[in-house]
mmCIF file of C-alpha atoms in Angstrom:
data_model
loop_
_atom_site.group_PDB
_atom_site.id
_atom_site.type_symbol
_atom_site.label_atom_id
_atom_site.label_comp_id
_atom_site.label_asym_id
_atom_site.label_seq_id
_atom_site.Cartn_x
_atom_site.Cartn_y
_atom_site.Cartn_z
ATOM 1 C CA MET A 1 -96.809 70.631 -80.244
ATOM 2 C CA ILE A 2 -98.947 67.559 -79.504
ATOM 3 C CA GLU A 3 -95.869 65.425 -80.015
ATOM 4 C CA PHE A 4 -93.935 67.578 -77.527
ATOM 5 C CA VAL A 5 -96.651 67.081 -74.887
ATOM 6 C CA ARG A 6 -96.593 63.345 -75.539
ATOM 7 C CA ASN A 7 -92.801 63.375 -75.118
ATOM 8 C CA ILE A 8 -93.097 65.227 -71.796
ATOM 9 C CA ARG A 9 -95.461 62.498 -70.581
ATOM 10 C CA LEU A 10 -92.881 59.905 -71.618
ATOM 11 C CA TRP A 11 -90.239 61.514 -69.376
ATOM 12 C CA PHE A 12 -92.280 60.569 -66.333
ATOM 13 C CA VAL A 13 -93.955 57.341 -67.484
ATOM 14 C CA PRO A 14 -91.032 55.101 -68.439
ATOM 15 C CA GLU A 15 -93.236 51.986 -68.759
ATOM 16 C CA GLU A 16 -94.948 53.515 -71.773
ATOM 17 C CA ILE A 17 -91.756 53.708 -73.833
ATOM 18 C CA ARG A 18 -90.890 50.086 -72.951
ATOM 19 C CA GLN A 19 -94.212 48.917 -74.416
ATOM 20 C CA GLU A 20 -93.523 50.554 -77.767
ATOM 21 C CA GLY A 21 -91.771 48.435 -80.414
ATOM 22 C CA GLY A 22 -88.801 46.218 -79.543
ATOM 23 C CA THR A 23 -85.828 46.856 -77.280
ATOM 24 C CA PRO A 24 -82.876 48.016 -79.446
ATOM 25 C CA ASP A 25 -79.329 46.768 -78.977
ATOM 26 C CA TYR A 26 -78.200 48.156 -75.601
ATOM 27 C CA ARG A 27 -75.189 49.757 -77.291
ATOM 28 C CA PHE A 28 -77.469 52.002 -79.369
ATOM 29 C CA SER A 29 -79.320 53.085 -76.222
ATOM 30 C CA LEU A 30 -76.013 53.845 -74.491
ATOM 31 C CA ALA A 31 -74.848 55.874 -77.504
ATOM 32 C CA ASN A 32 -78.121 57.827 -77.348
ATOM 33 C CA GLU A 33 -77.556 58.378 -73.622
ATOM 34 C CA ARG A 34 -74.048 59.738 -74.263
ATOM 35 C CA THR A 35 -75.422 62.124 -76.880
ATOM 36 C CA PHE A 36 -77.987 63.308 -74.329
ATOM 37 C CA LEU A 37 -75.200 63.853 -71.770
ATOM 38 C CA ALA A 38 -73.109 65.759 -74.320
ATOM 39 C CA TRP A 39 -76.075 68.108 -74.933
ATOM 40 C CA LEU A 40 -76.585 68.442 -71.186
ATOM 41 C CA ARG A 41 -72.933 69.459 -70.835
ATOM 42 C CA THR A 42 -73.446 71.995 -73.610
ATOM 43 C CA ALA A 43 -76.375 73.370 -71.618
ATOM 44 C CA LEU A 44 -74.243 73.486 -68.451
ATOM 45 C CA ALA A 45 -71.455 75.259 -70.366
ATOM 46 C CA LEU A 46 -73.920 77.914 -71.602
ATOM 47 C CA ILE A 47 -75.165 78.393 -68.025
ATOM 48 C CA GLY A 48 -71.528 78.670 -66.901
ATOM 49 C CA GLY A 49 -71.045 81.322 -69.599
ATOM 50 C CA GLY A 50 -73.951 83.256 -68.097
ATOM 51 C CA PHE A 51 -72.320 83.146 -64.643
ATOM 52 C CA ALA A 52 -68.961 84.134 -66.170
ATOM 53 C CA VAL A 53 -70.399 87.209 -67.951
ATOM 54 C CA ASP A 54 -71.988 88.292 -64.686
ATOM 55 C CA GLN A 55 -68.807 87.880 -62.652
ATOM 56 C CA PHE A 56 -65.911 88.626 -64.961
ATOM 57 C CA LEU A 57 -67.280 91.689 -66.784
ATOM 58 C CA PRO A 58 -68.249 93.800 -63.739
ATOM 59 C CA ASP A 59 -67.373 97.128 -65.438
ATOM 60 C CA LEU A 60 -69.948 96.538 -68.147
ATOM 61 C CA ARG A 61 -73.113 98.627 -68.117
ATOM 62 C CA TRP A 62 -75.824 96.906 -66.066
ATOM 63 C CA GLY A 63 -78.175 96.425 -69.009
ATOM 64 C CA TRP A 64 -75.576 94.771 -71.234
ATOM 65 C CA ARG A 65 -74.216 92.578 -68.464
ATOM 66 C CA VAL A 66 -77.647 91.327 -67.367
ATOM 67 C CA GLY A 67 -78.862 90.996 -70.961
ATOM 68 C CA LEU A 68 -75.903 88.877 -72.076
ATOM 69 C CA ALA A 69 -76.001 86.756 -68.896
ATOM 70 C CA LEU A 70 -79.738 86.129 -69.217
ATOM 71 C CA ALA A 71 -79.410 85.304 -72.939
ATOM 72 C CA LEU A 72 -76.772 82.666 -72.141
ATOM 73 C CA LEU A 73 -78.784 81.257 -69.213
ATOM 74 C CA ALA A 74 -81.921 81.071 -71.374
ATOM 75 C CA ALA A 75 -79.968 79.315 -74.145
ATOM 76 C CA GLY A 76 -78.755 76.816 -71.518
ATOM 77 C CA VAL A 77 -82.303 76.114 -70.323
ATOM 78 C CA LEU A 78 -83.526 75.665 -73.900
ATOM 79 C CA CYS A 79 -80.602 73.354 -74.665
ATOM 80 C CA ALA A 80 -81.298 71.213 -71.574
ATOM 81 C CA PHE A 81 -84.992 70.765 -72.397
ATOM 82 C CA ARG A 82 -84.149 70.025 -76.012
ATOM 83 C CA ALA A 83 -81.568 67.438 -74.857
ATOM 84 C CA VAL A 84 -84.131 65.310 -73.034
ATOM 85 C CA ASN A 85 -86.782 65.813 -75.736
ATOM 86 C CA HIS A 86 -84.406 64.708 -78.493
ATOM 87 C CA TRP A 87 -83.239 61.745 -76.398
ATOM 88 C CA VAL A 88 -86.833 60.538 -75.943
ATOM 89 C CA ARG A 89 -87.575 60.988 -79.660
ATOM 90 C CA CYS A 90 -84.440 59.023 -80.643
ATOM 91 C CA GLU A 91 -85.225 56.250 -78.156
ATOM 92 C CA TRP A 92 -88.796 56.078 -79.505
ATOM 93 C CA ALA A 93 -87.600 55.947 -83.132
ATOM 94 C CA MET A 94 -85.043 53.212 -82.352
ATOM 95 C CA ARG A 95 -87.677 51.084 -80.633
ATOM 96 C CA ARG A 96 -89.965 51.351 -83.657
ATOM 97 C CA GLY A 97 -87.146 50.878 -86.155
ATOM 98 C CA GLU A 98 -87.819 54.282 -87.736
ATOM 99 C CA ASP A 99 -85.277 56.824 -88.989
ATOM 100 C CA LEU A 100 -83.784 59.004 -86.276
ATOM 101 C CA PRO A 101 -85.407 62.452 -86.036
ATOM 102 C CA VAL A 102 -83.659 65.335 -87.791
ATOM 103 C CA SER A 103 -83.346 68.703 -86.097
ATOM 104 C CA ARG A 104 -82.630 72.341 -86.873
ATOM 105 C CA PHE A 105 -81.559 72.934 -83.278
ATOM 106 C CA PRO A 106 -77.774 72.464 -83.694
ATOM 107 C CA ALA A 107 -77.668 75.036 -86.513
ATOM 108 C CA ALA A 108 -79.866 77.468 -84.553
ATOM 109 C CA LEU A 109 -77.713 77.098 -81.440
ATOM 110 C CA GLY A 110 -74.571 77.673 -83.509
ATOM 111 C CA VAL A 111 -76.001 80.934 -84.876
ATOM 112 C CA VAL A 112 -77.102 82.107 -81.397
ATOM 113 C CA VAL A 113 -73.679 81.362 -79.868
ATOM 114 C CA ALA A 114 -71.954 83.200 -82.744
ATOM 115 C CA VAL A 115 -74.231 86.253 -82.303
ATOM 116 C CA VAL A 116 -73.642 86.337 -78.520
ATOM 117 C CA ALA A 117 -69.871 85.992 -79.052
ATOM 118 C CA ILE A 118 -69.827 88.873 -81.571
ATOM 119 C CA ALA A 119 -71.974 91.000 -79.233
ATOM 120 C CA MET A 120 -69.530 90.311 -76.397
ATOM 121 C CA VAL A 121 -66.497 91.239 -78.500
ATOM 122 C CA VAL A 122 -68.167 94.487 -79.613
ATOM 123 C CA VAL A 123 -69.275 95.363 -76.081
ATOM 124 C CA VAL A 124 -65.862 94.667 -74.548
ATOM 125 C CA LEU A 125 -64.017 96.637 -77.284
ATOM 126 C CA LEU A 126 -66.361 99.652 -76.977
ATOM 127 C CA ARG A 127 -65.924 99.625 -73.212
ATOM 128 C CA TRP A 128 -62.143 99.718 -73.567
ATOM 129 C CA GLU A 129 -62.248 102.585 -76.037
ATOM 130 C CA GLY A 130 -64.773 104.604 -74.040
ATOM 131 C CA MET B 1 -62.086 37.838 -64.088
ATOM 132 C CA THR B 2 -63.349 34.504 -65.473
ATOM 133 C CA ARG B 3 -63.483 33.616 -69.145
ATOM 134 C CA GLY B 4 -67.275 33.971 -69.142
ATOM 135 C CA GLN B 5 -67.053 37.575 -67.979
ATOM 136 C CA ALA B 6 -64.341 38.304 -70.536
ATOM 137 C CA ALA B 7 -66.627 37.033 -73.302
ATOM 138 C CA GLU B 8 -69.450 39.273 -72.038
ATOM 139 C CA ARG B 9 -67.313 42.405 -72.218
ATOM 140 C CA ASP B 10 -68.395 44.836 -74.902
ATOM 141 C CA PRO B 11 -65.427 45.283 -77.295
ATOM 142 C CA GLY B 12 -66.525 48.889 -77.897
ATOM 143 C CA LEU B 13 -66.413 49.669 -74.131
ATOM 144 C CA GLN B 14 -69.835 51.326 -74.410
ATOM 145 C CA PRO B 15 -70.733 51.102 -70.675
ATOM 146 C CA GLU B 16 -67.337 52.566 -69.714
ATOM 147 C CA ARG B 17 -67.713 55.413 -72.184
ATOM 148 C CA THR B 18 -71.187 56.136 -70.852
ATOM 149 C CA ARG B 19 -69.877 56.042 -67.270
ATOM 150 C CA LEU B 20 -67.175 58.574 -68.171
ATOM 151 C CA ALA B 21 -69.759 60.762 -69.937
ATOM 152 C CA TRP B 22 -71.739 60.916 -66.672
ATOM 153 C CA ARG B 23 -68.510 61.744 -64.833
ATOM 154 C CA ARG B 24 -67.743 64.591 -67.235
ATOM 155 C CA THR B 25 -71.249 65.912 -66.765
ATOM 156 C CA THR B 26 -70.909 65.967 -62.965
ATOM 157 C CA LEU B 27 -67.527 67.701 -63.299
ATOM 158 C CA THR B 28 -69.095 70.381 -65.503
ATOM 159 C CA GLY B 29 -71.827 70.703 -62.884
ATOM 160 C CA ALA B 30 -69.156 71.174 -60.196
ATOM 161 C CA VAL B 31 -67.658 74.098 -62.138
ATOM 162 C CA ILE B 32 -71.108 75.717 -62.396
ATOM 163 C CA ALA B 33 -71.770 75.163 -58.665
ATOM 164 C CA VAL B 34 -68.423 76.823 -57.772
ATOM 165 C CA LEU B 35 -69.174 79.784 -60.099
ATOM 166 C CA ALA B 36 -72.658 80.068 -58.561
ATOM 167 C CA ALA B 37 -71.263 79.996 -55.011
ATOM 168 C CA LYS B 38 -68.666 82.630 -55.934
ATOM 169 C CA SER B 39 -71.392 84.809 -57.426
ATOM 170 C CA ALA B 40 -73.731 84.299 -54.436
ATOM 171 C CA LEU B 41 -71.103 85.067 -51.790
ATOM 172 C CA HIS B 42 -69.544 87.963 -53.736
ATOM 173 C CA GLY B 43 -69.165 90.979 -51.445
ATOM 174 C CA GLY B 44 -69.430 89.105 -48.143
ATOM 175 C CA PRO B 45 -71.921 86.482 -46.975
ATOM 176 C CA SER B 46 -75.534 87.627 -46.754
ATOM 177 C CA ALA B 47 -78.615 85.558 -45.883
ATOM 178 C CA PRO B 48 -79.994 85.374 -49.474
ATOM 179 C CA GLY B 49 -76.494 84.706 -50.802
ATOM 180 C CA VAL B 50 -75.909 81.798 -48.429
ATOM 181 C CA VAL B 51 -79.345 80.337 -49.291
ATOM 182 C CA ALA B 52 -78.629 80.604 -53.043
ATOM 183 C CA ALA B 53 -75.168 79.028 -52.630
ATOM 184 C CA ALA B 54 -76.639 76.174 -50.547
ATOM 185 C CA LEU B 55 -79.385 75.660 -53.149
ATOM 186 C CA CYS B 56 -76.835 75.441 -55.980
ATOM 187 C CA ALA B 57 -74.689 73.029 -53.950
ATOM 188 C CA GLY B 58 -77.807 70.921 -53.297
ATOM 189 C CA LEU B 59 -78.679 70.845 -57.009
ATOM 190 C CA TRP B 60 -75.141 69.747 -57.834
ATOM 191 C CA LEU B 61 -75.388 67.002 -55.190
ATOM 192 C CA GLY B 62 -78.672 65.942 -56.806
ATOM 193 C CA LEU B 63 -76.934 65.650 -60.183
ATOM 194 C CA LEU B 64 -74.094 63.737 -58.508
ATOM 195 C CA GLY B 65 -76.582 61.340 -56.892
ATOM 196 C CA LEU B 66 -78.324 60.651 -60.222
ATOM 197 C CA ALA B 67 -74.952 60.041 -61.903
ATOM 198 C CA HIS B 68 -73.863 57.743 -59.074
ATOM 199 C CA ARG B 69 -77.015 55.629 -59.384
ATOM 200 C CA ARG B 70 -76.697 55.411 -63.145
ATOM 201 C CA ILE B 71 -72.983 54.502 -62.939
ATOM 202 C CA ASN B 72 -73.872 51.648 -60.563
ATOM 203 C CA ALA B 73 -76.587 50.471 -62.967
ATOM 204 C CA LEU B 74 -74.039 50.475 -65.833
ATOM 205 C CA ALA B 75 -71.690 48.087 -63.992
ATOM 206 C CA VAL B 76 -73.400 44.983 -65.438
ATOM 207 C CA PRO B 77 -72.648 43.186 -68.732
ATOM 208 C CA ARG B 78 -75.797 44.350 -70.545
ATOM 209 C CA PRO B 79 -77.098 47.533 -68.919
ATOM 210 C CA THR B 80 -80.697 48.587 -69.523
ATOM 211 C CA ALA B 81 -81.474 51.924 -71.193
ATOM 212 C CA LEU B 82 -81.566 55.117 -69.158
ATOM 213 C CA ALA B 83 -84.962 55.620 -67.473
ATOM 214 C CA PRO B 84 -86.762 58.747 -68.775
ATOM 215 C CA HIS B 85 -87.421 60.103 -65.282
ATOM 216 C CA VAL B 86 -83.669 60.023 -64.498
ATOM 217 C CA ALA B 87 -82.979 62.013 -67.677
ATOM 218 C CA ALA B 88 -85.788 64.443 -66.788
ATOM 219 C CA ALA B 89 -84.444 64.829 -63.230
ATOM 220 C CA ALA B 90 -80.935 65.610 -64.532
ATOM 221 C CA VAL B 91 -82.405 68.226 -66.884
ATOM 222 C CA LEU B 92 -84.495 69.754 -64.089
ATOM 223 C CA CYS B 93 -81.357 70.069 -61.894
ATOM 224 C CA THR B 94 -79.640 71.883 -64.780
ATOM 225 C CA VAL B 95 -82.621 74.183 -65.360
ATOM 226 C CA ALA B 96 -82.873 74.943 -61.629
ATOM 227 C CA LEU B 97 -79.180 75.940 -61.646
ATOM 228 C CA ALA B 98 -79.931 78.342 -64.507
ATOM 229 C CA VAL B 99 -82.904 79.789 -62.589
ATOM 230 C CA CYS B 100 -80.631 80.309 -59.546
ATOM 231 C CA GLY B 101 -78.162 82.001 -61.893
ATOM 232 C CA ALA B 102 -80.865 84.325 -63.244
ATOM 233 C CA ALA B 103 -81.871 85.229 -59.668
ATOM 234 C CA LEU B 104 -78.212 85.928 -58.776
ATOM 235 C CA VAL B 105 -77.657 88.168 -61.805
ATOM 236 C CA PHE B 106 -80.298 90.623 -60.565
#
């Protein structure tokens, strides 16, 4: 938790990260930036999924529709915050010459997306039968 | 292009790949902004709907502006690393789009 607060400070005080360790090869920093952007696109895609559930499943019961849309939007927000946090941690580790941080997040996100997808299939099938 | 510039070029095309990654991100943002506008203006234009659509369009323009600045900064032989506040601003634009989406769902 303390580390997360420190990372949040780093987002807004870029000088601090430049003082830590040595500057890595610019290609490594660019690769880290592309990974960050890929996660940001994942977040945007989840948010788009939330909009899509809201708009393209209008016959769904209100509770299910709003619940699924909010779950996808919340996953998008979480993914976006995690993207910048992981980017800062990787940048920090590269500057200090440490190992890159490991993360359970990709596995957790995979499980959440699978659960939402199964819920959607079940909900859509039940609606068609009923 | 002179020989000196050719020697400076990164054989892995890292700046170009990063530039295209920013482009892809803004394109994804454009899709979200269109979906948000469609959702906000669904069932005829209303005052809150127009405000929400304008807000989403503004957030997308913010993302576009950040990407544009970064793409310009990448057009040098050895670009510096992304500044943390630019990354944070891009994330905040994304989160604000999600908050708009949550408001529109209700």
